[in-house]
Each structure stands twice: as structure tokens, then as C-alpha cells.
Coordinates of C-alpha atoms in Angstrom, one line a residue:
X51 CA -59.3 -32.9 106.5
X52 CA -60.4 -31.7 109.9
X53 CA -59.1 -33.2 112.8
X54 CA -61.3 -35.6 114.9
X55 CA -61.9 -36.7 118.4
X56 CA -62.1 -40.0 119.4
X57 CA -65.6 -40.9 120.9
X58 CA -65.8 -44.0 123.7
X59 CA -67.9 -46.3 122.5
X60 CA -66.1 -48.5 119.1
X61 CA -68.6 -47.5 116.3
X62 CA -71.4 -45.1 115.5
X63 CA -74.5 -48.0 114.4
X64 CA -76.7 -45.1 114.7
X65 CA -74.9 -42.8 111.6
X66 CA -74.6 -45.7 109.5
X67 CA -77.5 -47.1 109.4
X68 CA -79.2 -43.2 109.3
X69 CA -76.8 -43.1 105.6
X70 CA -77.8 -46.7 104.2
X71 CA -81.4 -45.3 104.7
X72 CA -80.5 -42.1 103.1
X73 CA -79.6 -44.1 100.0
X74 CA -76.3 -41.7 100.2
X75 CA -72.6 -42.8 99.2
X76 CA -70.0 -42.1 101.6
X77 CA -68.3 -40.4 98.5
X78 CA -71.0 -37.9 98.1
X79 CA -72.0 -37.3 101.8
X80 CA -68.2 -35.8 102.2
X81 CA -68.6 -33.8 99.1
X82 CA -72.1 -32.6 100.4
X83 CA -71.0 -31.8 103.9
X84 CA -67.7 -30.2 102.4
X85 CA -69.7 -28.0 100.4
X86 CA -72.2 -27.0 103.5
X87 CA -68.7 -26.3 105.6
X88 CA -67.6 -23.8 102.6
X89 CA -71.3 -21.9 102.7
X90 CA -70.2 -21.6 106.3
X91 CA -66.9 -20.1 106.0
X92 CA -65.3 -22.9 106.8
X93 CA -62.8 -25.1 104.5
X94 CA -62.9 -28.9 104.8
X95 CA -61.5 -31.7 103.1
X96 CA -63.9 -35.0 104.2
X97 CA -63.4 -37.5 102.2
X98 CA -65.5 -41.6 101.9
X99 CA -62.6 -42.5 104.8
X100 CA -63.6 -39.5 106.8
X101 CA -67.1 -40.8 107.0
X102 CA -66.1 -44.8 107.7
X103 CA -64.1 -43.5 110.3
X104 CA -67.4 -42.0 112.1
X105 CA -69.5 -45.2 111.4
X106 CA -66.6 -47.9 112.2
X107 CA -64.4 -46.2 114.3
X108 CA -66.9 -44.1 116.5
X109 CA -64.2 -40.8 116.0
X110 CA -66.5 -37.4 115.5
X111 CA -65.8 -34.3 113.4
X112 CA -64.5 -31.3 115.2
X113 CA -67.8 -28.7 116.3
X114 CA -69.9 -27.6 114.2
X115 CA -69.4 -30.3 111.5
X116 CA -72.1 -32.6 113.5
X117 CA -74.7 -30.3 112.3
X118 CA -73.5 -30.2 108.8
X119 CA -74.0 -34.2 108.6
X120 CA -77.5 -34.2 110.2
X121 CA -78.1 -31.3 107.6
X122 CA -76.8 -33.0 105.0
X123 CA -78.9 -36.2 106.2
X124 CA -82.0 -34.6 106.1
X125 CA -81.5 -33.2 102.5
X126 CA -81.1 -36.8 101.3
X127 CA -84.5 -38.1 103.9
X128 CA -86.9 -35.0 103.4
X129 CA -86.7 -33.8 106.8
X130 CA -84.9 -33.0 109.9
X131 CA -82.3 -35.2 111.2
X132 CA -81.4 -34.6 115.1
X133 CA -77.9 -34.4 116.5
X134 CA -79.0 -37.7 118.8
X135 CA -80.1 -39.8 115.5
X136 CA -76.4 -39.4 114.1
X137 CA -75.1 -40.2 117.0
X138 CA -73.6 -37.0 117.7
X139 CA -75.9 -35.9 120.5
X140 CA -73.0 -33.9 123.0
X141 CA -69.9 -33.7 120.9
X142 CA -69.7 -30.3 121.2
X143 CA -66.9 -29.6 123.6
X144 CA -67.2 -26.8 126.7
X145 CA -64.2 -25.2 125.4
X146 CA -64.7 -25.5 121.8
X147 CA -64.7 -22.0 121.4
X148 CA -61.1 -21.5 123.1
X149 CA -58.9 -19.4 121.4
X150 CA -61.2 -17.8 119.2
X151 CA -62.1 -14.7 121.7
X152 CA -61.1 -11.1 121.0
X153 CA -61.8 -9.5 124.3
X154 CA -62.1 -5.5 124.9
X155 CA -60.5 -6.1 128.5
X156 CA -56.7 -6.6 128.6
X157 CA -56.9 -8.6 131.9
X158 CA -59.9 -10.8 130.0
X159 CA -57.5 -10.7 126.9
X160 CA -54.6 -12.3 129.3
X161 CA -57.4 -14.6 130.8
X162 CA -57.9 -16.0 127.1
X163 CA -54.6 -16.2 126.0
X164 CA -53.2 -18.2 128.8
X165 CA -55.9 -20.9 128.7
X166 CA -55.7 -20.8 125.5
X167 CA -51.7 -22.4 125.6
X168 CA -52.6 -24.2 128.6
X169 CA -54.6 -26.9 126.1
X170 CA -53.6 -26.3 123.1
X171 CA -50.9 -29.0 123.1
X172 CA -53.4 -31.3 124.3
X173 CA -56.3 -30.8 122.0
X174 CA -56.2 -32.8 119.3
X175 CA -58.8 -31.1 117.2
X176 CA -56.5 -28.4 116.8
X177 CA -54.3 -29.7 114.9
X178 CA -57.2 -29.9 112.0
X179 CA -57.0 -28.2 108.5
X180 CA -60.2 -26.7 108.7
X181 CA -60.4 -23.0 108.3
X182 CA -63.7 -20.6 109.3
X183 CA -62.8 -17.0 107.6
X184 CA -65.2 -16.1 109.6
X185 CA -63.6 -16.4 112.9
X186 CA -61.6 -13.4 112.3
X187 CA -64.6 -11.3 112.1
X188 CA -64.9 -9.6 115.2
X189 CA -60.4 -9.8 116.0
X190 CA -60.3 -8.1 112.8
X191 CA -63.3 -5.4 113.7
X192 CA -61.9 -4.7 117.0
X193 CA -58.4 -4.4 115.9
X194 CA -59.2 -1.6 113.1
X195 CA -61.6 0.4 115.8
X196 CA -59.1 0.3 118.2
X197 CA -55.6 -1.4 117.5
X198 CA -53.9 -0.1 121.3
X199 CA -55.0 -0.3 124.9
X200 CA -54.6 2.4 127.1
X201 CA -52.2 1.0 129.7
X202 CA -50.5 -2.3 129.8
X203 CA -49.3 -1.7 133.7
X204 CA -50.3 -4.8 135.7
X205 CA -50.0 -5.5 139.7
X206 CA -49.4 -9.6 140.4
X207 CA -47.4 -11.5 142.2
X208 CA -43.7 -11.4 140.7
X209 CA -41.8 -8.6 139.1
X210 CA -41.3 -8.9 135.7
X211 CA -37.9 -7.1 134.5
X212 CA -35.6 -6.9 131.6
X213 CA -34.3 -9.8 131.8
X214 CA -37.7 -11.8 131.0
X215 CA -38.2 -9.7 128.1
X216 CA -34.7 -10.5 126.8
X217 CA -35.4 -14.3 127.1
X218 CA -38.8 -14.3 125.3
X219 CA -37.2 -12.3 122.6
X220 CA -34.1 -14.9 122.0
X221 CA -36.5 -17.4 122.0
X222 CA -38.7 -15.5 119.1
X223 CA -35.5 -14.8 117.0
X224 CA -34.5 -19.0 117.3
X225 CA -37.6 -19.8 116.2
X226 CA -37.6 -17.6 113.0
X227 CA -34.2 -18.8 112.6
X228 CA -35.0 -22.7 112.4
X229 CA -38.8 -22.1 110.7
X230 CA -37.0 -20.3 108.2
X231 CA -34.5 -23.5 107.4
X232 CA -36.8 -26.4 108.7
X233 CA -40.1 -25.6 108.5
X234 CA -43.0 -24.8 110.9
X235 CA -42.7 -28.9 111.8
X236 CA -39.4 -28.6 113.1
X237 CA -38.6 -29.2 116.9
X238 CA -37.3 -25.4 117.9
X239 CA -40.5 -24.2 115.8
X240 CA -43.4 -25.9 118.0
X241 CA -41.9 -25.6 121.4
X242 CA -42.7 -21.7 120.6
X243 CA -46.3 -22.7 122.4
X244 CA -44.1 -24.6 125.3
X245 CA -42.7 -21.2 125.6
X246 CA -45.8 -19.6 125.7
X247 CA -47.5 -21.5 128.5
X248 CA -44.6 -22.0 130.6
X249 CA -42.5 -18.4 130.4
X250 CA -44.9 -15.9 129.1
X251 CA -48.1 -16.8 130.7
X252 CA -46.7 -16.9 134.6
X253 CA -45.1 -13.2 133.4
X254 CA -48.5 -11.9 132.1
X255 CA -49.8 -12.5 135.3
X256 CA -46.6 -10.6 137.1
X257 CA -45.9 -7.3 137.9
X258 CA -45.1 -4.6 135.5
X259 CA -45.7 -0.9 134.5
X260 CA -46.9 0.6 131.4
X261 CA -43.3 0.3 129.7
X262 CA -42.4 -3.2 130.6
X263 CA -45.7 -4.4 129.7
X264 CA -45.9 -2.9 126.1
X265 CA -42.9 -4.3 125.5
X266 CA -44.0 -7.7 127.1
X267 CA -47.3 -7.7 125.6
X268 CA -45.4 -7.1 122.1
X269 CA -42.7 -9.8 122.4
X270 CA -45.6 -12.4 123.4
X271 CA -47.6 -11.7 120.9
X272 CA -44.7 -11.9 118.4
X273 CA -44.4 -15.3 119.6
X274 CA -48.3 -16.2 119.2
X275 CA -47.8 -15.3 115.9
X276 CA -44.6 -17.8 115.6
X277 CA -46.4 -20.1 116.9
X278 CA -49.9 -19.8 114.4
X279 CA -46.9 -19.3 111.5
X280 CA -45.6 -23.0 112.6
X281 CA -49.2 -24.2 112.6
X282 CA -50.2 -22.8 109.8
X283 CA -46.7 -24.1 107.9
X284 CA -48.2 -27.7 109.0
X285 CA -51.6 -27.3 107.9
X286 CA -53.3 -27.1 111.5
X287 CA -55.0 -24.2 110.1
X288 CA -57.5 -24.4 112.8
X289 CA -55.2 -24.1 115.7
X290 CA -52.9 -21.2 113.5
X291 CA -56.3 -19.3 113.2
X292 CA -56.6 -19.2 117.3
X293 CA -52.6 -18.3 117.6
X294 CA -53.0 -15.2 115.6
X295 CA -56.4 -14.1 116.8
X296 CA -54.2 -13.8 120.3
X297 CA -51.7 -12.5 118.7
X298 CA -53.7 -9.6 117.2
X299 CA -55.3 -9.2 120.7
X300 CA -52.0 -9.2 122.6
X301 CA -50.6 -6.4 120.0
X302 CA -53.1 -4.2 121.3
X303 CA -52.1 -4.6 124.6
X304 CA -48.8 -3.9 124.0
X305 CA -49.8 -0.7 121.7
X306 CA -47.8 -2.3 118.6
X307 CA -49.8 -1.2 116.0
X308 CA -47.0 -2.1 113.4
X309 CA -46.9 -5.5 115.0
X310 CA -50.7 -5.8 114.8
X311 CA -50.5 -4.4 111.4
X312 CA -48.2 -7.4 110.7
X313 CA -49.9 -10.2 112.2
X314 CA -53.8 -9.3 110.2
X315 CA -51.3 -9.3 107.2
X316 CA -49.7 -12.5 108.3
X317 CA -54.1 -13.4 108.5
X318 CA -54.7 -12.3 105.5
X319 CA -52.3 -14.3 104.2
X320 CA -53.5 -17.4 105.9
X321 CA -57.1 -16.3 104.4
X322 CA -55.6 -16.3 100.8
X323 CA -54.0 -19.5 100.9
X324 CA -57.4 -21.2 101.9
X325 CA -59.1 -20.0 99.2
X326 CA -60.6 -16.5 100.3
X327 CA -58.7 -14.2 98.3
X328 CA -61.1 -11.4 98.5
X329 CA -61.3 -11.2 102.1
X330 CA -57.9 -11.4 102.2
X331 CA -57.4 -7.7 100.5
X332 CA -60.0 -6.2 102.5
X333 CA -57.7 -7.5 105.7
X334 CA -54.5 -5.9 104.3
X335 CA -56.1 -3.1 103.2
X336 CA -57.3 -2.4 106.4
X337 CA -54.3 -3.4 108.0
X338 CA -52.2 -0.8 105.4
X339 CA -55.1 2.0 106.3
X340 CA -55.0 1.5 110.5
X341 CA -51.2 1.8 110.3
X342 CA -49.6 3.7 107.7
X343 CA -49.1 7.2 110.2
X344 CA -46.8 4.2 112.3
X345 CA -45.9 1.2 110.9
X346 CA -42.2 1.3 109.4
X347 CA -41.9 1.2 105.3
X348 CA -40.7 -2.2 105.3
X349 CA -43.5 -3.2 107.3
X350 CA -46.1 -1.6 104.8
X351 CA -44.3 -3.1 102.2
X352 CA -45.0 -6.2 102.9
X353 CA -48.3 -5.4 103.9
X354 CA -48.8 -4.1 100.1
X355 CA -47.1 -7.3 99.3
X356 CA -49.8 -10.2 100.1
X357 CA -52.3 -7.4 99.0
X358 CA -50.6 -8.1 95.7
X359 CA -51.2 -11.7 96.1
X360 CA -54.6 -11.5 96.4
X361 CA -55.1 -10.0 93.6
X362 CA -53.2 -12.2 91.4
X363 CA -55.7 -15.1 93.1
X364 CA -58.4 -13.2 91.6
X365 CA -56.5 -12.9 88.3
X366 CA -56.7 -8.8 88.8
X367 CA -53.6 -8.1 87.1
X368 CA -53.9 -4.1 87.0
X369 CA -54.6 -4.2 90.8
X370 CA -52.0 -7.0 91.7
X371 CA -49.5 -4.7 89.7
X372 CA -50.3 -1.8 91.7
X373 CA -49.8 -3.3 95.2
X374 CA -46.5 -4.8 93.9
X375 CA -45.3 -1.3 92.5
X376 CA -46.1 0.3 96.0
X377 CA -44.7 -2.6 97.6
X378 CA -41.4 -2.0 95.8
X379 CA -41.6 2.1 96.6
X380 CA -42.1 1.5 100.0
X381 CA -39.0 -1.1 100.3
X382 CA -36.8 1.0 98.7
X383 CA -37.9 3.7 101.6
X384 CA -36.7 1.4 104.2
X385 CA -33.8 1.3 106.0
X386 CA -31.2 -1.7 106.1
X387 CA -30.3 -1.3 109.6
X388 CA -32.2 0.9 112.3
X389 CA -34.7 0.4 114.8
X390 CA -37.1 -1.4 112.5
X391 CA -38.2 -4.7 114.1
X392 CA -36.4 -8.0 114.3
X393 CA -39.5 -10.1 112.6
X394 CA -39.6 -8.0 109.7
X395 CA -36.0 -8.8 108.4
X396 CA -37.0 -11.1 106.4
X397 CA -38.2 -8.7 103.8
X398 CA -35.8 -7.9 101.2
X399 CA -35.7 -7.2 97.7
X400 CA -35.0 -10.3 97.1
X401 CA -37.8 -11.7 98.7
X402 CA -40.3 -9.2 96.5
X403 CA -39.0 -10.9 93.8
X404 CA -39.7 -14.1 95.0
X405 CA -43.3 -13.6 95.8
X406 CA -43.5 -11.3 92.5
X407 CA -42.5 -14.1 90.6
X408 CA -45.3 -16.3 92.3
X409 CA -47.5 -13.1 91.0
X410 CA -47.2 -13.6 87.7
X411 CA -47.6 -16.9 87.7
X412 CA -50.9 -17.1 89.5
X413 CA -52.1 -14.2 86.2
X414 CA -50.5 -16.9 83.9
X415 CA -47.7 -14.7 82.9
X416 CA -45.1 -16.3 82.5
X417 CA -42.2 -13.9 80.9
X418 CA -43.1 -11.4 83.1
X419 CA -42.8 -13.8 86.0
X420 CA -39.3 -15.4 84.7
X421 CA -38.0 -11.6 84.7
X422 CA -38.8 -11.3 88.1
X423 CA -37.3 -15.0 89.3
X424 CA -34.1 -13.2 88.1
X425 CA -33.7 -10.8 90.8
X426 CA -34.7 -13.6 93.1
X427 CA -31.5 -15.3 93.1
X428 CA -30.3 -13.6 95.9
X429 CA -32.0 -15.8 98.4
X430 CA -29.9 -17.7 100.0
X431 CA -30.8 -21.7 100.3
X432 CA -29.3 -22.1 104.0
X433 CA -31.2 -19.2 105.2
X434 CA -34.4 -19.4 103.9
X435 CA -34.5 -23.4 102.5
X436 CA -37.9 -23.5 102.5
X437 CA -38.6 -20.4 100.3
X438 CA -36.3 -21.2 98.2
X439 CA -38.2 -24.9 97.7
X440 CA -40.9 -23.2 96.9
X441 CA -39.9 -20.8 94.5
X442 CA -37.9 -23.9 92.4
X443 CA -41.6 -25.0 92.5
X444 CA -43.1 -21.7 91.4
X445 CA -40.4 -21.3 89.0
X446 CA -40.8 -24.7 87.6
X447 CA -44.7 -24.4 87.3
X448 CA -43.7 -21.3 85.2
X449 CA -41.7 -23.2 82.6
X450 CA -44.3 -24.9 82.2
X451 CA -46.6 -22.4 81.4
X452 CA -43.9 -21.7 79.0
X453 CA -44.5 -24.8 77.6
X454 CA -41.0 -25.8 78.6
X455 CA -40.9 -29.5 80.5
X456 CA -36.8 -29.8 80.6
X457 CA -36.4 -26.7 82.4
X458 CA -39.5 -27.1 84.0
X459 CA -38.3 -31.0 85.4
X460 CA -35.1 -29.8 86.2
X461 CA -36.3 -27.2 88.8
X462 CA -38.8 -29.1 90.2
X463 CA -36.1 -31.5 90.9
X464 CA -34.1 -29.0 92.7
X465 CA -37.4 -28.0 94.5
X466 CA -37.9 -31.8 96.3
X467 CA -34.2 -31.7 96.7
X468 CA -34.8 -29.0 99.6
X469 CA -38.2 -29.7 101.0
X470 CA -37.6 -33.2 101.7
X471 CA -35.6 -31.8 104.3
X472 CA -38.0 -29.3 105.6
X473 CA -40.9 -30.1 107.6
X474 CA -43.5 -28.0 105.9
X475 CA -47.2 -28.7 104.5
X476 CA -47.0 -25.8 102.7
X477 CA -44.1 -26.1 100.8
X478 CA -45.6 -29.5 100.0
X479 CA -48.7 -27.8 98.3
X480 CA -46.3 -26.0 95.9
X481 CA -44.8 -29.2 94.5
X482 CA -48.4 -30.5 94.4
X483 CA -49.6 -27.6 92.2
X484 CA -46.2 -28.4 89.9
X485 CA -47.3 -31.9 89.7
X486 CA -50.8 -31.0 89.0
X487 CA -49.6 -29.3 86.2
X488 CA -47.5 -31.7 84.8
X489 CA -50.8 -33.2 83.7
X490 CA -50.7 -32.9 80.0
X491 CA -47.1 -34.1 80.3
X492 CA -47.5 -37.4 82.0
X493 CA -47.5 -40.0 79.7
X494 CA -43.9 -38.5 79.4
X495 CA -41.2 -41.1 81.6
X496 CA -38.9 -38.2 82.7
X497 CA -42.3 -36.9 84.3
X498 CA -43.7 -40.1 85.2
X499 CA -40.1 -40.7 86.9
X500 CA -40.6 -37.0 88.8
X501 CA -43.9 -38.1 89.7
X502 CA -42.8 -41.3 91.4
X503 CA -40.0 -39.7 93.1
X504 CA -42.2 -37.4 94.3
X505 CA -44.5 -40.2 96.2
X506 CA -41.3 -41.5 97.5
X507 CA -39.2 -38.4 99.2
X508 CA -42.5 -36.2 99.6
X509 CA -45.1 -38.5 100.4
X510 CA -46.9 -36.7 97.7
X511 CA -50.1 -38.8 95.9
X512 CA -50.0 -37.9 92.0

């Protein structure tokens, strides 16, 4: 559900008596105004509470949700409903629109960034689940005309050397190291946007030539993307959707077109898990096109990767296939050590299989799937202990596929095991599509006994 801002006054008379009129539950007006909000682009989860909350509690949905509810109002009273008759007159915010900006400036481009991370620890709206696929429109456009800038050299008030750069790249490489174990909710994870406002905006605004800035530009906008990675990990899809626009932006300052090539993957990837699997290939795609004369194999690779995803989403298993296959070609191109990049480490052979597995399950083929879960093993749990949570989870959804519960149980036992001590929503929606699954099972007590631990360590509602 999208976040919400509280408003001064206690309640909102005005809304709830403009529903009573309507003849509208509070049930269906969510389910109305969720289904306007997807129309839009956006993804929203309102539920009867959401809409209490606005009539007894006075709180507000997060711009431009106001005008879905007068819309949805004036469906059910046969004509227009204004913002002022909800109650809503105003609620949209000066800055609601911060963050969101892809500008062809690089000073404008640092302008945005930096107040950008000077609120975004204080606006609560951004920690919201909504998600407009639209709002990477225009990044994505501009990116793919033109993924570098120029010059990066900048005149201002300090110097900005080596040194700096070295500290905002040990704090990029912590951060991977504990999101990679903990989660996108543990504490080294989200003090990546401390580090933004505090370190990298005062040295955007320094002094440095072309050289220093690329590099600058590049190790800041590898730790937007951390920090839209640890949003998105949580859920606060809305805020993760801002980090990576700057991200993308700051890329193309620094001329990384492998970097930028990486984070409109990393979009992509945030696209597809929201439901907008088509989009998300024609992202990677793109991405794959802009920088395959530059990018490293292992970055491609993954890029080919989620493109493989996607497909699977839109059970396009001859396509899917083929993005795996030149995933795999491409990996095998790559070189274990060398100047390849730090973030993109994480790639391995191992981790293929992983997502291959994940694959064939989302095409509902489950020996083909199992196969690849056996090269998989390689991951190791006190690296990457939320991957391997979710793959038990995959790997357990399999099984059942396969019609086999024991197995099945048994994994997804091993799954909660790890995430209950990783901070991650979306690990969490991996054991929820398990226990979704589980349906046709759960007169079963083993299950019913999964299903209550679940609810217990995971917080999970079967």
C-alpha cells in the first residue's frame, strides 16, 4: 500500500460522508481506485483500512491518488467530484515531483540529486510501495539518446581528491557486503542515503577535473543505486524508483555507460517484479543495445539475465531460453579477476543457476528447473543469505509443481530458517508465493504447521 501523509485536522467528514452517498463499500472503492492507479502506471495496494484511515484518521494518499478517489467518486455519483469535496483540496506537495527529474544539464543533474538526499530521509511518502512504470519514461529515453556527458570537470569551493573517491567506494563495497547477508533493511544498508547527503553531495559541489569527476560521478551513482536496491529490498518502491532515476542520471555524468547499462537493468528488474514484465525487456534490451561496444561480458550477462526473466513472466519460454543461453555465453567470456567492476561480482555461474532455476519455474517447468537448482549449490549461505532464502523458496515452490509436498516442506523450512534473519520484503514475497501454493495442500497439518510458523517468524498472513 502507498504510503500516506498525515493531514492536521483528526478526520476527513467531508470523504465519508461523499462515500455513504455514493452507496460505495470501502472494500470496493480500494479495489476501484487500485484498478484506476494500474491504468495509470502505477501499482497500489489500498485496501477497506486504507480508506478508514482517510475518513477517521484524516491521513491522505501520496499525489496523484487524490484524483483517483474523486474519479472513482464520481463513477459511483454520475458526475464530477472536486478535489475540495473529498477533502483533498491542496495535498499535493511542492516537491512531490523530487527525485523523479532526468535533467540534460549535469550542474541541474547535481542540483536534483542533492535535494533529492537532502529530504528523502524525511519524507515519509517515500517509503510507499507504489510503483509508476511510467516515471522512468523520459530517464530511460535520455539515457539510450545519450548515455555520457561531455565533461564532468567542476570549479567549487573545495578540492576533491583521491582520497574522497576512496572513501565513497569503501562505503559502496560495505553496503553490498551487508545487503547481500541482511537485507536492504539492515542498518549499514540504509545509511548508504546518510552517505549520500553528507559525503557525496558537499563533493559534487567541489572542485574537480574531467578525471576525478567521472570517477566521482560513477562511485556516487553506484551508491544511488545501493541505496534504490535497499529501498526497493524493503518495498519502498516509490522512493527506490527516484534512487535509480539519479542513479541513471549520475552515470551519465560520470560517462559509465556499463554502470548505466547496469542500473536500467537493475530498473528493469524493479519493473518486472511489479508486474510490468513487458516493459521490463524493452529496458534491457535497450540497455544490452546502448552498451554492448563497452560494457564488460559479465555485465551483459546479466543484462541478458533479467531479460530472461521477463520472459519467463510472460511464459515465453523460446525467448526466456534464448536470453538465458546468451547469458551463459557471455559469462563464460568473462574474466574472474581483471578490471571488471566491483558491483558486478556478484555474478557468477552459480548465481545463473539460481535465477535459471527461478526461470523455469515461472514457465511451470519444473525438471528443467530442478536441473538447473543443481548447479546452484555453489552459493554460499553466509555470503549471499538472502539469495539463498529465496532460492530454498523457489526450489521449494518447484517441488511442488512436482507434486512433491515432503521435499517441498522441507525446503521451505530451510527457506524461513534464513530470512527470519534478513531484513528483506522481497525475500518475504518468495515464501508468500510458496505458501500461496501450498493451497491445495492445506488441509494437510505438516502444512498447516508451515503455515503457522510462518505467521510467527515472518509475520507472514496465510
Amino acid at each position: 500500500m502507498a504510503s500516506t501523509v498525515r493531514r492536521t485536522r483528526p478526520s476527513n467528514t467531508d470523504l465519508a460522508r461523499l462515500i455513504e452517498a455514493s452507496g460505495a463499500s470501502r472494500k470496493s472503492l480500494a479495489a476501484r481506485i487500485n484498478q484506476l492507479a494500474q491504468d495509470a502506471g502505477m501499482r497500489t495496494e489500498y485496501s477497506h483500512t486504507s480508506v478508514a484511515n482517510w475518513c477517521a484518521r484524516g491521513m491522505t494518499p501520496r499525489w496523484p491518488v487524490p484524483k483517483l478517489v474523486a474519479r472513482a467518486l464520481g463513477e459511483r455519483l454520475g458526475r464530477p467530484v472536486s478535489l475540495a469535496e473529498i477533502g483533498m483540496e491542496g495535498v499535493q506537495t511542492p516537491d512531490a515531483e523530487v527525485g523523479l527529474d532526468f535533467p540534460r544539464d549535469p550542474t541541474d543533474a547535481v542540483r536534483v540529486a542533492t535535494s533529492f538526499w537532502s529530504t528523502v530521509n524525511r519524507r515519509d511518502f517515500l517509503t510507499g510501495s507504489s510503483f509508476a512504470i511510467s516515471a522512468f519514461s523520459t530517464p530511460v529515453i535520455r539515457w539510450l539518446a545519450a548515455p555520457t556527458d561531455p565533461t564532468a570537470a567542476h570549479r567549487g569551493s573545495r578540492r576533491v581528491g583521491r582520497a574522497d573517491l576512496e572513501e565513497l567506494r569503501q562505503a559502496a563495497d560495505e553496503a553490498r557486503r551487508w545487503d547481500s547477508k541482511f537485507g536492504g533493511g539492515s542498518w549499514k544498508a540504509s545509511s548508504v542515503t546518510a552517505c549520500l547527503e553528507r559525503r557525496a553531495a558537499p563533493l559534487l559541489q567541489g572542485s574537480y577535473g574531467d578525471q576525478v569527476g567521472r570517477e566521482l560521478f560513477s562511485v556516487t551513482a553506484e551508491l544511488s543505486r545501493l541505496a534504490g536496491w535497499a529501498a526497493f529490498d524493503m518495498g519502498h518502491h516509490d522512493a527506490a524508483q527516484r534512487h535509480f532515476i539519479q542513479a541513471l542520471r549520475l552515470a551519465r555524468a560520470g560517462g559509465d555507460v556499463q554502470l548505466g547499462c547496469y542500473v536500467l537493468t537493475t530498473m528493469a528488474m524493479q519493473s518486472l517484479l511489479r508486474g510490468f514484465a513487458d516493459e521490463a525487456v524493452d529496458m534491457v534490451q535497450g540497455a544490452f543495445e546502448r552498451a554492448k561496444n563497452s560494457a564488460s561480458p559479465r555485465v551483459l550477462a546479466f543484462t541478458k539475465l533479467i531479460e530472461a526473466r521477463a520472459h519467463a513472466r510472460t511464459h515465453d519460454a523460446r525467448t526466456a531460453s534464448r536470453a538465458l543461453a546468451a547469458s551463459e555465453t557471455l559469462l563464460g567470456q568473462a574474466r574472474e579477476t581483471g578490471d571488471e567492476p566491483a558491483w558486478i561480482d556478484f555474478y557468477t555461474h552459480a548465481r545463473l543457476s539460481a535465477d535459471a532455476t527461478e526461470v523455469f519455474r515461472d514457465l511451470n517447468n519444473p525438471k528443467a528447473a530442478l536441473v538447473w537448482n543443481q548447479q546452484a549449490a555453489a552459493m554460499a549461505p553466509g555470503v549471499f543469505t538472502r539469495s539463498v532464502g529465496m532460492r530454498l523458496a523457489i526450489v521449494a515452490t518447484t517441488h511442488l509443481q512436482a507434486r512433491d509436498l515432503d521435499r517441498a516442506l522441507q525446503l521451505g523450512n530451510r527457506s524461513v530458517d534464513i530470512l527470519a534473519r534478513v531484513a528483506s520484503a522481497r525475500a518475504l514475497d518468495y515464501v508468500r508465493e510458496f505458501t500461496t501454493a501450498l493451497a491445495p495442500w492445506r488441509r494437510e497439518v505438516a502444512v498447516a504447521a508451515f503455515l503457522t510458523r510462518t505467521r510467527k517468524d515472518l509475520g507472514i498472513a496465510c
